[in-house]
Every structure is written in C-alpha cells, then in structure tokens.
Amino acid sequence: LGYMESPLRRKRVWEDWSPYEVAVFEGFLAVWGKRFHMLSKRLPHKTTKDVVAFYYVWKKTQHYQRWKQEYRPDDEEIRFQAAKKKK
C-alpha cells in the first residue's frame, strides 16, 4: 500500500479513467471507430493524447479480446474505412 501512495510512483494510464469513461470510450469506438479527436471532445477531462494512450493499453487486455468478439462493424463503418483508405 505504501508503494501505491508514493508520490514517486508513476500512475498507470487506466488509473485516470472511470468506469463511465471506459464505457463511453468503448461505445464510441464501436460506432465511430478510431476517431480519437472526436472522442476526446466527448470526454471533457481527456485529451486526444490521453485517449490514444488508453486505446493502446486497452487493446492489450483480455477485456478487449471479449469486446472484439462481440463487436462487428456495420456496413457504413466498412464503407467509411474503405473510402478513407482510397484518399
């Protein structure tokens, strides 16, 4: 416990995210994809840098693996990604 409260310890990325913010992050990602700048506007206390950092940590978790199995992008998202790659 002493280590956890030490001012010298660096905070982990996920420690600054509430369960609500994680839910907003996942919902937004499912609908809009990796438009991190738009997501950061929906989370008033998070910058785009915070969102990107969280994404790369979140992507390495078991929770992400379960989320990915449940999420299937709809046709509109597939078309958007294809159009984005053509540009």
mmCIF file of N, CA and C in Angstrom:
data_model
loop_
_atom_site.group_PDB
_atom_site.id
_atom_site.type_symbol
_atom_site.label_atom_id
_atom_site.label_comp_id
_atom_site.label_asym_id
_atom_site.label_seq_id
_atom_site.Cartn_x
_atom_site.Cartn_y
_atom_site.Cartn_z
ATOM 1 N N LEU A 1 0.838 -1.199 0.000
ATOM 2 C CA LEU A 1 0.000 0.000 0.000
ATOM 3 C C LEU A 1 0.876 1.253 0.000
ATOM 4 N N GLY A 2 2.004 1.188 0.689
ATOM 5 C CA GLY A 2 2.897 2.339 0.726
ATOM 6 C C GLY A 2 3.388 2.712 -0.664
ATOM 7 N N TYR A 3 3.690 1.707 -1.480
ATOM 8 C CA TYR A 3 4.139 1.957 -2.853
ATOM 9 C C TYR A 3 3.045 2.632 -3.672
ATOM 10 N N MET A 4 1.802 2.174 -3.499
ATOM 11 C CA MET A 4 0.686 2.726 -4.268
ATOM 12 C C MET A 4 0.466 4.209 -3.972
ATOM 13 N N GLU A 5 0.760 4.626 -2.757
ATOM 14 C CA GLU A 5 0.543 6.015 -2.368
ATOM 15 C C GLU A 5 1.788 6.881 -2.512
ATOM 16 N N SER A 6 2.883 6.294 -2.914
ATOM 17 C CA SER A 6 4.135 7.033 -3.032
ATOM 18 C C SER A 6 4.045 8.104 -4.120
ATOM 19 N N PRO A 7 4.500 9.318 -3.830
ATOM 20 C CA PRO A 7 4.486 10.368 -4.852
ATOM 21 C C PRO A 7 5.489 10.097 -5.973
ATOM 22 N N LEU A 8 6.405 9.167 -5.770
ATOM 23 C CA LEU A 8 7.396 8.838 -6.790
ATOM 24 C C LEU A 8 6.877 7.836 -7.819
ATOM 25 N N ARG A 9 5.804 7.152 -7.477
ATOM 26 C CA ARG A 9 5.237 6.151 -8.389
ATOM 27 C C ARG A 9 4.514 6.820 -9.545
ATOM 28 N N ARG A 10 4.797 6.361 -10.749
ATOM 29 C CA ARG A 10 4.094 6.884 -11.928
ATOM 30 C C ARG A 10 2.730 6.232 -12.023
ATOM 31 N N LYS A 11 1.712 7.032 -12.296
ATOM 32 C CA LYS A 11 0.359 6.494 -12.437
ATOM 33 C C LYS A 11 0.259 5.693 -13.728
ATOM 34 N N ARG A 12 -0.513 4.632 -13.687
ATOM 35 C CA ARG A 12 -0.808 3.848 -14.882
ATOM 36 C C ARG A 12 -1.867 4.583 -15.694
ATOM 37 N N VAL A 13 -1.871 4.353 -16.988
ATOM 38 C CA VAL A 13 -2.800 5.053 -17.884
ATOM 39 C C VAL A 13 -4.245 4.845 -17.454
ATOM 40 N N TRP A 14 -4.620 3.619 -17.130
ATOM 41 C CA TRP A 14 -6.008 3.309 -16.823
ATOM 42 C C TRP A 14 -6.475 3.826 -15.469
ATOM 43 N N GLU A 15 -5.572 4.237 -14.621
ATOM 44 C CA GLU A 15 -5.961 4.706 -13.288
ATOM 45 C C GLU A 15 -6.723 6.027 -13.331
ATOM 46 N N ASP A 16 -6.583 6.760 -14.395
ATOM 47 C CA ASP A 16 -7.271 8.049 -14.520
ATOM 48 C C ASP A 16 -8.612 7.929 -15.246
ATOM 49 N N TRP A 17 -9.031 6.721 -15.561
ATOM 50 C CA TRP A 17 -10.266 6.506 -16.310
ATOM 51 C C TRP A 17 -11.325 5.888 -15.402
ATOM 52 N N SER A 18 -12.477 6.529 -15.334
ATOM 53 C CA SER A 18 -13.592 5.990 -14.554
ATOM 54 C C SER A 18 -14.292 4.902 -15.377
ATOM 55 N N PRO A 19 -15.078 4.046 -14.740
ATOM 56 C CA PRO A 19 -15.848 3.052 -15.492
ATOM 57 C C PRO A 19 -16.771 3.701 -16.535
ATOM 58 N N TYR A 20 -17.332 4.846 -16.191
ATOM 59 C CA TYR A 20 -18.186 5.564 -17.143
ATOM 60 C C TYR A 20 -17.389 5.983 -18.378
ATOM 61 N N GLU A 21 -16.198 6.529 -18.172
ATOM 62 C CA GLU A 21 -15.373 6.970 -19.298
ATOM 63 C C GLU A 21 -14.948 5.792 -20.176
ATOM 64 N N VAL A 22 -14.678 4.652 -19.564
ATOM 65 C CA VAL A 22 -14.329 3.457 -20.337
ATOM 66 C C VAL A 22 -15.531 3.014 -21.172
ATOM 67 N N ALA A 23 -16.720 3.070 -20.590
ATOM 68 C CA ALA A 23 -17.931 2.700 -21.323
ATOM 69 C C ALA A 23 -18.178 3.645 -22.501
ATOM 70 N N VAL A 24 -17.984 4.937 -22.286
ATOM 71 C CA VAL A 24 -18.136 5.909 -23.376
ATOM 72 C C VAL A 24 -17.096 5.618 -24.462
ATOM 73 N N PHE A 25 -15.873 5.363 -24.059
ATOM 74 C CA PHE A 25 -14.792 5.039 -24.988
ATOM 75 C C PHE A 25 -15.171 3.833 -25.855
ATOM 76 N N GLU A 26 -15.614 2.759 -25.232
ATOM 77 C CA GLU A 26 -15.947 1.544 -25.971
ATOM 78 C C GLU A 26 -17.156 1.746 -26.872
ATOM 79 N N GLY A 27 -18.163 2.439 -26.375
ATOM 80 C CA GLY A 27 -19.338 2.706 -27.203
ATOM 81 C C GLY A 27 -18.999 3.556 -28.413
ATOM 82 N N PHE A 28 -18.208 4.586 -28.188
ATOM 83 C CA PHE A 28 -17.804 5.464 -29.286
ATOM 84 C C PHE A 28 -16.969 4.696 -30.300
ATOM 85 N N LEU A 29 -16.055 3.885 -29.819
ATOM 86 C CA LEU A 29 -15.193 3.101 -30.694
ATOM 87 C C LEU A 29 -16.023 2.133 -31.548
ATOM 88 N N ALA A 30 -17.041 1.538 -30.954
ATOM 89 C CA ALA A 30 -17.890 0.608 -31.691
ATOM 90 C C ALA A 30 -18.659 1.304 -32.812
ATOM 91 N N VAL A 31 -19.059 2.534 -32.582
ATOM 92 C CA VAL A 31 -19.862 3.253 -33.563
ATOM 93 C C VAL A 31 -19.004 4.040 -34.555
ATOM 94 N N TRP A 32 -18.021 4.752 -34.070
ATOM 95 C CA TRP A 32 -17.272 5.686 -34.895
ATOM 96 C C TRP A 32 -15.849 5.250 -35.233
ATOM 97 N N GLY A 33 -15.378 4.199 -34.634
ATOM 98 C CA GLY A 33 -14.019 3.749 -34.924
ATOM 99 C C GLY A 33 -12.978 4.616 -34.222
ATOM 100 N N LYS A 34 -11.787 4.639 -34.787
ATOM 101 C CA LYS A 34 -10.657 5.301 -34.125
ATOM 102 C C LYS A 34 -10.562 6.786 -34.470
ATOM 103 N N ARG A 35 -11.622 7.495 -34.282
ATOM 104 C CA ARG A 35 -11.624 8.960 -34.456
ATOM 105 C C ARG A 35 -11.385 9.577 -33.077
ATOM 106 N N PHE A 36 -10.145 9.436 -32.629
ATOM 107 C CA PHE A 36 -9.805 9.795 -31.255
ATOM 108 C C PHE A 36 -10.023 11.275 -30.955
ATOM 109 N N HIS A 37 -9.814 12.130 -31.935
ATOM 110 C CA HIS A 37 -10.023 13.566 -31.685
ATOM 111 C C HIS A 37 -11.483 13.864 -31.386
ATOM 112 N N MET A 38 -12.398 13.157 -32.050
ATOM 113 C CA MET A 38 -13.825 13.353 -31.781
ATOM 114 C C MET A 38 -14.195 12.798 -30.403
ATOM 115 N N LEU A 39 -13.618 11.667 -30.060
ATOM 116 C CA LEU A 39 -13.894 11.063 -28.755
ATOM 117 C C LEU A 39 -13.410 11.954 -27.619
ATOM 118 N N SER A 40 -12.247 12.564 -27.792
ATOM 119 C CA SER A 40 -11.722 13.426 -26.729
ATOM 120 C C SER A 40 -12.635 14.627 -26.481
ATOM 121 N N LYS A 41 -13.389 15.035 -27.501
ATOM 122 C CA LYS A 41 -14.347 16.132 -27.312
ATOM 123 C C LYS A 41 -15.543 15.692 -26.472
ATOM 124 N N ARG A 42 -15.855 14.408 -26.500
ATOM 125 C CA ARG A 42 -16.980 13.875 -25.718
ATOM 126 C C ARG A 42 -16.595 13.601 -24.264
ATOM 127 N N LEU A 43 -15.307 13.491 -24.015
ATOM 128 C CA LEU A 43 -14.813 13.269 -22.652
ATOM 129 C C LEU A 43 -14.075 14.538 -22.226
ATOM 130 N N PRO A 44 -14.736 15.414 -21.495
ATOM 131 C CA PRO A 44 -14.191 16.743 -21.218
ATOM 132 C C PRO A 44 -12.856 16.776 -20.482
ATOM 133 N N HIS A 45 -12.528 15.736 -19.744
ATOM 134 C CA HIS A 45 -11.276 15.748 -18.982
ATOM 135 C C HIS A 45 -10.167 14.947 -19.657
ATOM 136 N N LYS A 46 -10.395 14.545 -20.910
ATOM 137 C CA LYS A 46 -9.404 13.739 -21.630
ATOM 138 C C LYS A 46 -8.962 14.457 -22.902
ATOM 139 N N THR A 47 -7.669 14.435 -23.148
ATOM 140 C CA THR A 47 -7.131 14.983 -24.387
ATOM 141 C C THR A 47 -7.057 13.855 -25.416
ATOM 142 N N THR A 48 -6.804 14.224 -26.645
ATOM 143 C CA THR A 48 -6.618 13.213 -27.680
ATOM 144 C C THR A 48 -5.443 12.310 -27.314
ATOM 145 N N LYS A 49 -4.400 12.875 -26.744
ATOM 146 C CA LYS A 49 -3.239 12.093 -26.303
ATOM 147 C C LYS A 49 -3.645 11.067 -25.241
ATOM 148 N N ASP A 50 -4.503 11.477 -24.292
ATOM 149 C CA ASP A 50 -4.991 10.553 -23.258
ATOM 150 C C ASP A 50 -5.770 9.393 -23.879
ATOM 151 N N VAL A 51 -6.619 9.716 -24.845
ATOM 152 C CA VAL A 51 -7.458 8.701 -25.489
ATOM 153 C C VAL A 51 -6.600 7.704 -26.262
ATOM 154 N N VAL A 52 -5.625 8.205 -27.007
ATOM 155 C CA VAL A 52 -4.736 7.323 -27.772
ATOM 156 C C VAL A 52 -3.933 6.430 -26.833
ATOM 157 N N ALA A 53 -3.399 6.994 -25.771
ATOM 158 C CA ALA A 53 -2.621 6.208 -24.809
ATOM 159 C C ALA A 53 -3.491 5.114 -24.193
ATOM 160 N N PHE A 54 -4.733 5.456 -23.829
ATOM 161 C CA PHE A 54 -5.631 4.465 -23.256
ATOM 162 C C PHE A 54 -5.952 3.376 -24.269
ATOM 163 N N TYR A 55 -6.178 3.745 -25.513
ATOM 164 C CA TYR A 55 -6.501 2.771 -26.558
ATOM 165 C C TYR A 55 -5.418 1.695 -26.657
ATOM 166 N N TYR A 56 -4.167 2.100 -26.685
ATOM 167 C CA TYR A 56 -3.098 1.124 -26.856
ATOM 168 C C TYR A 56 -2.887 0.250 -25.618
ATOM 169 N N VAL A 57 -3.221 0.740 -24.444
ATOM 170 C CA VAL A 57 -3.171 -0.089 -23.241
ATOM 171 C C VAL A 57 -4.384 -1.021 -23.223
ATOM 172 N N TRP A 58 -5.554 -0.472 -23.512
ATOM 173 C CA TRP A 58 -6.811 -1.224 -23.512
ATOM 174 C C TRP A 58 -6.766 -2.364 -24.520
ATOM 175 N N LYS A 59 -6.133 -2.118 -25.651
ATOM 176 C CA LYS A 59 -6.081 -3.108 -26.721
ATOM 177 C C LYS A 59 -5.297 -4.363 -26.314
ATOM 178 N N LYS A 60 -4.477 -4.296 -25.294
ATOM 179 C CA LYS A 60 -3.682 -5.437 -24.842
ATOM 180 C C LYS A 60 -4.373 -6.229 -23.728
ATOM 181 N N THR A 61 -5.598 -5.870 -23.369
ATOM 182 C CA THR A 61 -6.280 -6.515 -22.245
ATOM 183 C C THR A 61 -7.172 -7.668 -22.704
ATOM 184 N N GLN A 62 -7.520 -8.531 -21.753
ATOM 185 C CA GLN A 62 -8.485 -9.601 -22.022
ATOM 186 C C GLN A 62 -9.866 -9.012 -22.313
ATOM 187 N N HIS A 63 -10.161 -7.906 -21.660
ATOM 188 C CA HIS A 63 -11.452 -7.246 -21.897
ATOM 189 C C HIS A 63 -11.583 -6.859 -23.361
ATOM 190 N N TYR A 64 -10.531 -6.370 -23.967
ATOM 191 C CA TYR A 64 -10.559 -6.015 -25.385
ATOM 192 C C TYR A 64 -10.853 -7.241 -26.243
ATOM 193 N N GLN A 65 -10.240 -8.369 -25.919
ATOM 194 C CA GLN A 65 -10.470 -9.591 -26.694
ATOM 195 C C GLN A 65 -11.951 -9.980 -26.682
ATOM 196 N N ARG A 66 -12.582 -9.899 -25.508
ATOM 197 C CA ARG A 66 -14.024 -10.193 -25.424
ATOM 198 C C ARG A 66 -14.837 -9.164 -26.185
ATOM 199 N N TRP A 67 -14.471 -7.889 -26.040
ATOM 200 C CA TRP A 67 -15.190 -6.814 -26.726
ATOM 201 C C TRP A 67 -15.097 -6.999 -28.235
ATOM 202 N N LYS A 68 -13.931 -7.343 -28.723
ATOM 203 C CA LYS A 68 -13.719 -7.506 -30.161
ATOM 204 C C LYS A 68 -14.569 -8.650 -30.722
ATOM 205 N N GLN A 69 -14.732 -9.716 -29.961
ATOM 206 C CA GLN A 69 -15.559 -10.829 -30.417
ATOM 207 C C GLN A 69 -17.022 -10.439 -30.537
ATOM 208 N N GLU A 70 -17.482 -9.567 -29.660
ATOM 209 C CA GLU A 70 -18.877 -9.139 -29.680
ATOM 210 C C GLU A 70 -19.146 -8.057 -30.720
ATOM 211 N N TYR A 71 -18.160 -7.245 -31.003
ATOM 212 C CA TYR A 71 -18.337 -6.113 -31.914
ATOM 213 C C TYR A 71 -18.142 -6.556 -33.357
ATOM 214 N N ARG A 72 -19.097 -6.223 -34.184
ATOM 215 C CA ARG A 72 -18.986 -6.446 -35.619
ATOM 216 C C ARG A 72 -19.300 -5.120 -36.296
ATOM 217 N N PRO A 73 -18.354 -4.557 -37.066
ATOM 218 C CA PRO A 73 -18.631 -3.264 -37.697
ATOM 219 C C PRO A 73 -19.783 -3.377 -38.695
ATOM 220 N N ASP A 74 -20.621 -2.356 -38.727
ATOM 221 C CA ASP A 74 -21.734 -2.384 -39.670
ATOM 222 C C ASP A 74 -21.255 -1.954 -41.063
ATOM 223 N N ASP A 75 -22.126 -2.043 -42.024
ATOM 224 C CA ASP A 75 -21.764 -1.754 -43.417
ATOM 225 C C ASP A 75 -21.277 -0.324 -43.605
ATOM 226 N N GLU A 76 -21.891 0.621 -42.896
ATOM 227 C CA GLU A 76 -21.490 2.025 -43.023
ATOM 228 C C GLU A 76 -20.044 2.226 -42.576
ATOM 229 N N GLU A 77 -19.653 1.604 -41.484
ATOM 230 C CA GLU A 77 -18.283 1.728 -40.995
ATOM 231 C C GLU A 77 -17.302 1.105 -41.976
ATOM 232 N N ILE A 78 -17.659 -0.021 -42.560
ATOM 233 C CA ILE A 78 -16.791 -0.671 -43.543
ATOM 234 C C ILE A 78 -16.612 0.237 -44.761
ATOM 235 N N ARG A 79 -17.698 0.855 -45.222
ATOM 236 C CA ARG A 79 -17.606 1.788 -46.370
ATOM 237 C C ARG A 79 -16.754 2.996 -46.021
ATOM 238 N N PHE A 80 -16.911 3.530 -44.800
ATOM 239 C CA PHE A 80 -16.136 4.678 -44.373
ATOM 240 C C PHE A 80 -14.648 4.345 -44.367
ATOM 241 N N GLN A 81 -14.292 3.190 -43.815
ATOM 242 C CA GLN A 81 -12.882 2.785 -43.763
ATOM 243 C C GLN A 81 -12.326 2.587 -45.160
ATOM 244 N N ALA A 82 -13.119 2.008 -46.068
ATOM 245 C CA ALA A 82 -12.652 1.798 -47.445
ATOM 246 C C ALA A 82 -12.439 3.136 -48.152
ATOM 247 N N ALA A 83 -13.368 4.083 -47.959
ATOM 248 C CA ALA A 83 -13.228 5.402 -48.575
ATOM 249 C C ALA A 83 -12.033 6.138 -48.015
ATOM 250 N N LYS A 84 -11.783 5.994 -46.736
ATOM 251 C CA LYS A 84 -10.660 6.652 -46.069
ATOM 252 C C LYS A 84 -9.329 6.131 -46.634
ATOM 253 N N LYS A 85 -9.255 4.839 -46.920
ATOM 254 C CA LYS A 85 -8.021 4.252 -47.452
ATOM 255 C C LYS A 85 -7.762 4.698 -48.892
ATOM 256 N N LYS A 86 -8.807 5.002 -49.658
ATOM 257 C CA LYS A 86 -8.641 5.432 -51.049
ATOM 258 C C LYS A 86 -8.060 6.821 -51.153
ATOM 259 N N LYS A 87 -8.258 7.643 -50.130
ATOM 260 C CA LYS A 87 -7.782 9.039 -50.176
ATOM 261 C C LYS A 87 -6.300 9.150 -50.101
#
